[in-house]
Amino acid sequence: MTGKDHWEAVYTTKAPDVVSWYQPSAARSLALIRHALPDRSAPIVDVGGGASVLVDDLLRAEYGDVTVVDLAPSALAAARARIGDAASRVRWVEGDVRTVSLPPEAYALWHDRAVFHFLVAPEDRAAYRAQLQGALRANGFALVATFAEDGPARCSGLPVCRYSVEELRSEMGPAFALVTHEREVHRTPSGGTQAFNYCLFRNRA
């Protein structure tokens, strides 16, 4: 995973709805979140949320405690502008998921669509897991979506790691129990396809 300058360049040179990971609705993530968290007051953090529309979907579903983390301020600004006055109901945090300061044991659910697969170095994955374990409540959920084993080998000009369900479960480690998983073939704005595996884990702590 490269740093802030790369992602700032992406979001300052491309509209949010033309990047390959754009979704008009984060329907699969929302369905899995609803399954895990029927309590609409439960705190949720979307890491690498950027300009994703998941925040829109969560607010419409009446989730009232939402935090969005991203290292690109232009991506966060695009999301805030899109949702208008509702942006005041969201906590916006600029920072790298590997190093950003997050409150301990604060979240009932951690959501990540398309961040973890950019962590090609073992030390970066270890830093991510440490952040996840520190920020997630006991018995909380982690919903992690990565490119599947037949997904793209590169994205946004960067190499990625592709994961089967079993490989992703192994990467998450024994602290996390796999609850359920789903496959999605995402159609990009340019008409291509990207295979994803969505895995919902529960923190055993």
Tab-separated table of C-alpha atoms in Angstrom:
chain	number	residue	atom	x	y	z
A	1	MET	CA	0.000	0.000	0.000
A	2	THR	CA	1.412	3.365	-0.950
A	3	GLY	CA	0.788	6.611	0.852
A	4	LYS	CA	-1.333	9.715	0.944
A	5	ASP	CA	0.135	11.371	-2.160
A	6	HIS	CA	-0.941	8.492	-4.410
A	7	TRP	CA	-4.549	8.506	-3.209
A	8	GLU	CA	-4.775	12.288	-3.210
A	9	ALA	CA	-3.693	12.205	-6.853
A	10	VAL	CA	-6.400	9.646	-7.628
A	11	TYR	CA	-9.182	11.683	-6.037
A	12	THR	CA	-8.027	15.040	-7.402
A	13	THR	CA	-7.742	13.792	-10.986
A	14	LYS	CA	-10.774	11.477	-11.185
A	15	ALA	CA	-14.396	11.909	-10.210
A	16	PRO	CA	-15.476	9.559	-7.395
A	17	ASP	CA	-17.952	7.785	-9.687
A	18	VAL	CA	-15.382	6.773	-12.321
A	19	VAL	CA	-12.801	5.025	-10.139
A	20	SER	CA	-12.907	1.255	-10.557
A	21	TRP	CA	-14.168	0.513	-7.044
A	22	TYR	CA	-17.144	2.895	-7.276
A	23	GLN	CA	-20.561	1.492	-6.372
A	24	PRO	CA	-23.827	3.427	-6.747
A	25	SER	CA	-24.995	1.512	-3.671
A	26	ALA	CA	-23.021	-0.494	-1.116
A	27	ALA	CA	-25.887	-3.000	-0.956
A	28	ARG	CA	-23.877	-6.100	-0.064
A	29	SER	CA	-21.976	-4.395	2.727
A	30	LEU	CA	-25.177	-2.901	4.096
A	31	ALA	CA	-26.985	-6.255	4.082
A	32	LEU	CA	-24.152	-7.916	5.995
A	33	ILE	CA	-23.971	-5.033	8.466
A	34	ARG	CA	-27.712	-5.251	9.073
A	35	HIS	CA	-27.331	-8.989	9.675
A	36	ALA	CA	-24.555	-8.448	12.209
A	37	LEU	CA	-25.854	-5.270	13.865
A	38	PRO	CA	-29.617	-4.937	14.201
A	39	ASP	CA	-28.970	-2.257	16.842
A	40	ARG	CA	-28.919	1.019	14.880
A	41	SER	CA	-27.103	2.800	17.726
A	42	ALA	CA	-24.072	0.481	17.510
A	43	PRO	CA	-20.851	2.316	16.535
A	44	ILE	CA	-19.428	1.516	13.083
A	45	VAL	CA	-16.111	2.513	11.527
A	46	ASP	CA	-15.538	2.388	7.764
A	47	VAL	CA	-11.778	2.290	7.202
A	48	GLY	CA	-10.558	3.485	3.836
A	49	GLY	CA	-14.097	4.733	3.335
A	50	GLY	CA	-12.997	7.656	1.195
A	51	ALA	CA	-15.786	8.776	-1.115
A	52	SER	CA	-17.695	5.488	-0.742
A	53	VAL	CA	-21.494	5.663	-0.647
A	54	LEU	CA	-21.662	3.246	2.291
A	55	VAL	CA	-21.983	6.207	4.643
A	56	ASP	CA	-25.070	7.369	2.708
A	57	ASP	CA	-26.584	3.896	2.965
A	58	LEU	CA	-25.851	3.631	6.691
A	59	LEU	CA	-27.456	6.980	7.441
A	60	ARG	CA	-30.537	6.109	5.385
A	61	ALA	CA	-30.745	2.845	7.355
A	62	GLU	CA	-30.741	4.995	10.526
A	63	TYR	CA	-27.376	3.938	11.916
A	64	GLY	CA	-26.543	6.820	14.197
A	65	ASP	CA	-22.865	6.326	15.167
A	66	VAL	CA	-20.701	6.217	12.036
A	67	THR	CA	-17.004	7.036	11.616
A	68	VAL	CA	-15.254	7.210	8.230
A	69	VAL	CA	-11.448	6.953	8.074
A	70	ASP	CA	-9.347	7.692	4.989
A	71	LEU	CA	-5.865	9.024	4.324
A	72	ALA	CA	-6.983	11.183	1.354
A	73	PRO	CA	-8.633	14.426	2.513
A	74	SER	CA	-10.035	15.050	-0.959
A	75	ALA	CA	-11.937	11.743	-0.789
A	76	LEU	CA	-13.437	12.640	2.591
A	77	ALA	CA	-14.323	16.099	1.275
A	78	ALA	CA	-16.135	14.539	-1.692
A	79	ALA	CA	-18.223	12.359	0.623
A	80	ARG	CA	-19.046	15.271	2.936
A	81	ALA	CA	-20.108	17.424	0.003
A	82	ARG	CA	-22.266	14.649	-1.437
A	83	ILE	CA	-24.280	14.053	1.727
A	84	GLY	CA	-24.624	17.733	2.605
A	85	ASP	CA	-26.082	18.593	6.002
A	86	ALA	CA	-26.042	14.912	7.021
A	87	ALA	CA	-22.226	15.109	7.123
A	88	SER	CA	-22.507	16.614	10.605
A	89	ARG	CA	-23.867	13.267	11.822
A	90	VAL	CA	-20.627	11.467	10.863
A	91	ARG	CA	-17.138	11.503	12.391
A	92	TRP	CA	-14.569	12.085	9.635
A	93	VAL	CA	-11.013	10.993	10.419
A	94	GLU	CA	-8.072	11.681	8.111
A	95	GLY	CA	-5.357	9.082	8.586
A	96	ASP	CA	-3.694	5.873	7.461
A	97	VAL	CA	-5.431	2.794	8.852
A	98	ARG	CA	-2.042	1.344	9.832
A	99	THR	CA	-1.113	4.251	12.089
A	100	VAL	CA	-4.147	6.453	12.754
A	101	SER	CA	-5.150	6.977	16.379
A	102	LEU	CA	-8.455	5.213	17.051
A	103	PRO	CA	-10.199	4.970	20.421
A	104	PRO	CA	-9.664	1.592	22.098
A	105	GLU	CA	-12.465	-0.971	21.947
A	106	ALA	CA	-14.770	1.683	20.521
A	107	TYR	CA	-16.480	-0.015	17.596
A	108	ALA	CA	-19.082	-2.742	17.305
A	109	LEU	CA	-18.266	-3.205	13.616
A	110	TRP	CA	-15.209	-2.494	11.470
A	111	HIS	CA	-15.885	-2.271	7.723
A	112	ASP	CA	-13.226	-2.441	5.018
A	113	ARG	CA	-13.978	-2.806	1.335
A	114	ALA	CA	-10.799	-2.790	-0.768
A	115	VAL	CA	-8.143	-1.651	1.710
A	116	PHE	CA	-6.665	-4.867	3.087
A	117	HIS	CA	-5.802	-6.253	-0.345
A	118	PHE	CA	-3.444	-3.290	-0.944
A	119	LEU	CA	-1.336	-4.365	2.056
A	120	VAL	CA	1.198	-6.488	0.211
A	121	ALA	CA	3.927	-6.257	2.871
A	122	PRO	CA	3.574	-8.558	5.915
A	123	GLU	CA	4.455	-5.754	8.301
A	124	ASP	CA	1.621	-3.628	6.924
A	125	ARG	CA	-0.885	-6.442	7.416
A	126	ALA	CA	0.392	-6.906	10.960
A	127	ALA	CA	-0.088	-3.188	11.660
A	128	TYR	CA	-3.628	-3.375	10.257
A	129	ARG	CA	-4.517	-6.347	12.462
A	130	ALA	CA	-3.117	-4.574	15.521
A	131	GLN	CA	-5.299	-1.559	14.785
A	132	LEU	CA	-8.340	-3.755	14.236
A	133	GLN	CA	-7.837	-5.696	17.447
A	134	GLY	CA	-7.295	-2.509	19.420
A	135	ALA	CA	-10.313	-0.623	18.083
A	136	LEU	CA	-12.908	-3.414	17.980
A	137	ARG	CA	-15.038	-4.342	20.968
A	138	ALA	CA	-15.098	-7.835	22.404
A	139	ASN	CA	-17.521	-9.876	20.282
A	140	GLY	CA	-17.543	-7.089	17.706
A	141	PHE	CA	-17.589	-7.734	13.975
A	142	ALA	CA	-15.084	-7.128	11.195
A	143	LEU	CA	-16.441	-7.078	7.650
A	144	VAL	CA	-13.496	-7.266	5.254
A	145	ALA	CA	-13.916	-7.385	1.473
A	146	THR	CA	-10.900	-8.085	-0.746
A	147	PHE	CA	-10.271	-9.150	-4.305
A	148	ALA	CA	-10.988	-12.850	-4.633
A	149	GLU	CA	-8.407	-15.320	-5.879
A	150	ASP	CA	-9.643	-14.707	-9.444
A	151	GLY	CA	-9.817	-10.936	-9.008
A	152	PRO	CA	-7.416	-8.366	-10.479
A	153	ALA	CA	-3.718	-8.599	-9.669
A	154	ARG	CA	-3.384	-4.810	-9.698
A	155	CYS	CA	-5.646	-1.866	-8.920
A	156	SER	CA	-5.113	1.877	-9.256
A	157	GLY	CA	-1.636	1.151	-10.614
A	158	LEU	CA	-0.649	-0.821	-7.513
A	159	PRO	CA	-0.103	-4.542	-6.833
A	160	VAL	CA	-2.605	-6.258	-4.570
A	161	CYS	CA	-2.946	-9.526	-2.677
A	162	ARG	CA	-5.886	-11.703	-3.738
A	163	TYR	CA	-7.577	-13.960	-1.202
A	164	SER	CA	-9.763	-16.998	-1.122
A	165	VAL	CA	-12.081	-17.165	1.874
A	166	GLU	CA	-9.729	-19.607	3.598
A	167	GLU	CA	-6.694	-17.445	2.893
A	168	LEU	CA	-8.408	-14.377	4.309
A	169	ARG	CA	-9.487	-16.308	7.391
A	170	SER	CA	-5.873	-17.400	7.882
A	171	GLU	CA	-4.621	-13.822	7.495
A	172	MET	CA	-7.047	-12.539	10.110
A	173	GLY	CA	-5.707	-15.050	12.617
A	174	PRO	CA	-7.196	-17.047	15.479
A	175	ALA	CA	-8.600	-13.968	17.244
A	176	PHE	CA	-11.340	-13.780	14.606
A	177	ALA	CA	-13.999	-16.384	13.878
A	178	LEU	CA	-15.521	-16.451	10.397
A	179	VAL	CA	-19.294	-15.933	10.666
A	180	THR	CA	-20.277	-15.891	6.999
A	181	HIS	CA	-18.920	-14.998	3.585
A	182	GLU	CA	-20.249	-13.927	0.207
A	183	ARG	CA	-18.828	-13.501	-3.255
A	184	GLU	CA	-19.537	-10.491	-5.439
A	185	VAL	CA	-18.592	-9.787	-9.029
A	186	HIS	CA	-18.382	-6.015	-9.097
A	187	ARG	CA	-18.934	-4.243	-12.402
A	188	THR	CA	-16.676	-1.216	-12.717
A	189	PRO	CA	-17.808	2.090	-14.234
A	190	SER	CA	-15.760	1.271	-17.354
A	191	GLY	CA	-17.607	-2.038	-17.827
A	192	GLY	CA	-14.990	-4.434	-16.446
A	193	THR	CA	-15.501	-6.910	-13.636
A	194	GLN	CA	-13.740	-7.474	-10.309
A	195	ALA	CA	-14.366	-10.541	-8.141
A	196	PHE	CA	-14.550	-9.846	-4.404
A	197	ASN	CA	-14.849	-12.029	-1.320
A	198	TYR	CA	-16.728	-10.475	1.598
A	199	CYS	CA	-15.922	-12.094	4.931
A	200	LEU	CA	-17.711	-11.284	8.172
A	201	PHE	CA	-15.643	-12.134	11.258
A	202	ARG	CA	-16.405	-11.955	14.970
A	203	ASN	CA	-13.815	-10.894	17.513
A	204	ARG	CA	-13.276	-13.785	19.923
A	205	ALA	CA	-11.844	-11.501	22.621
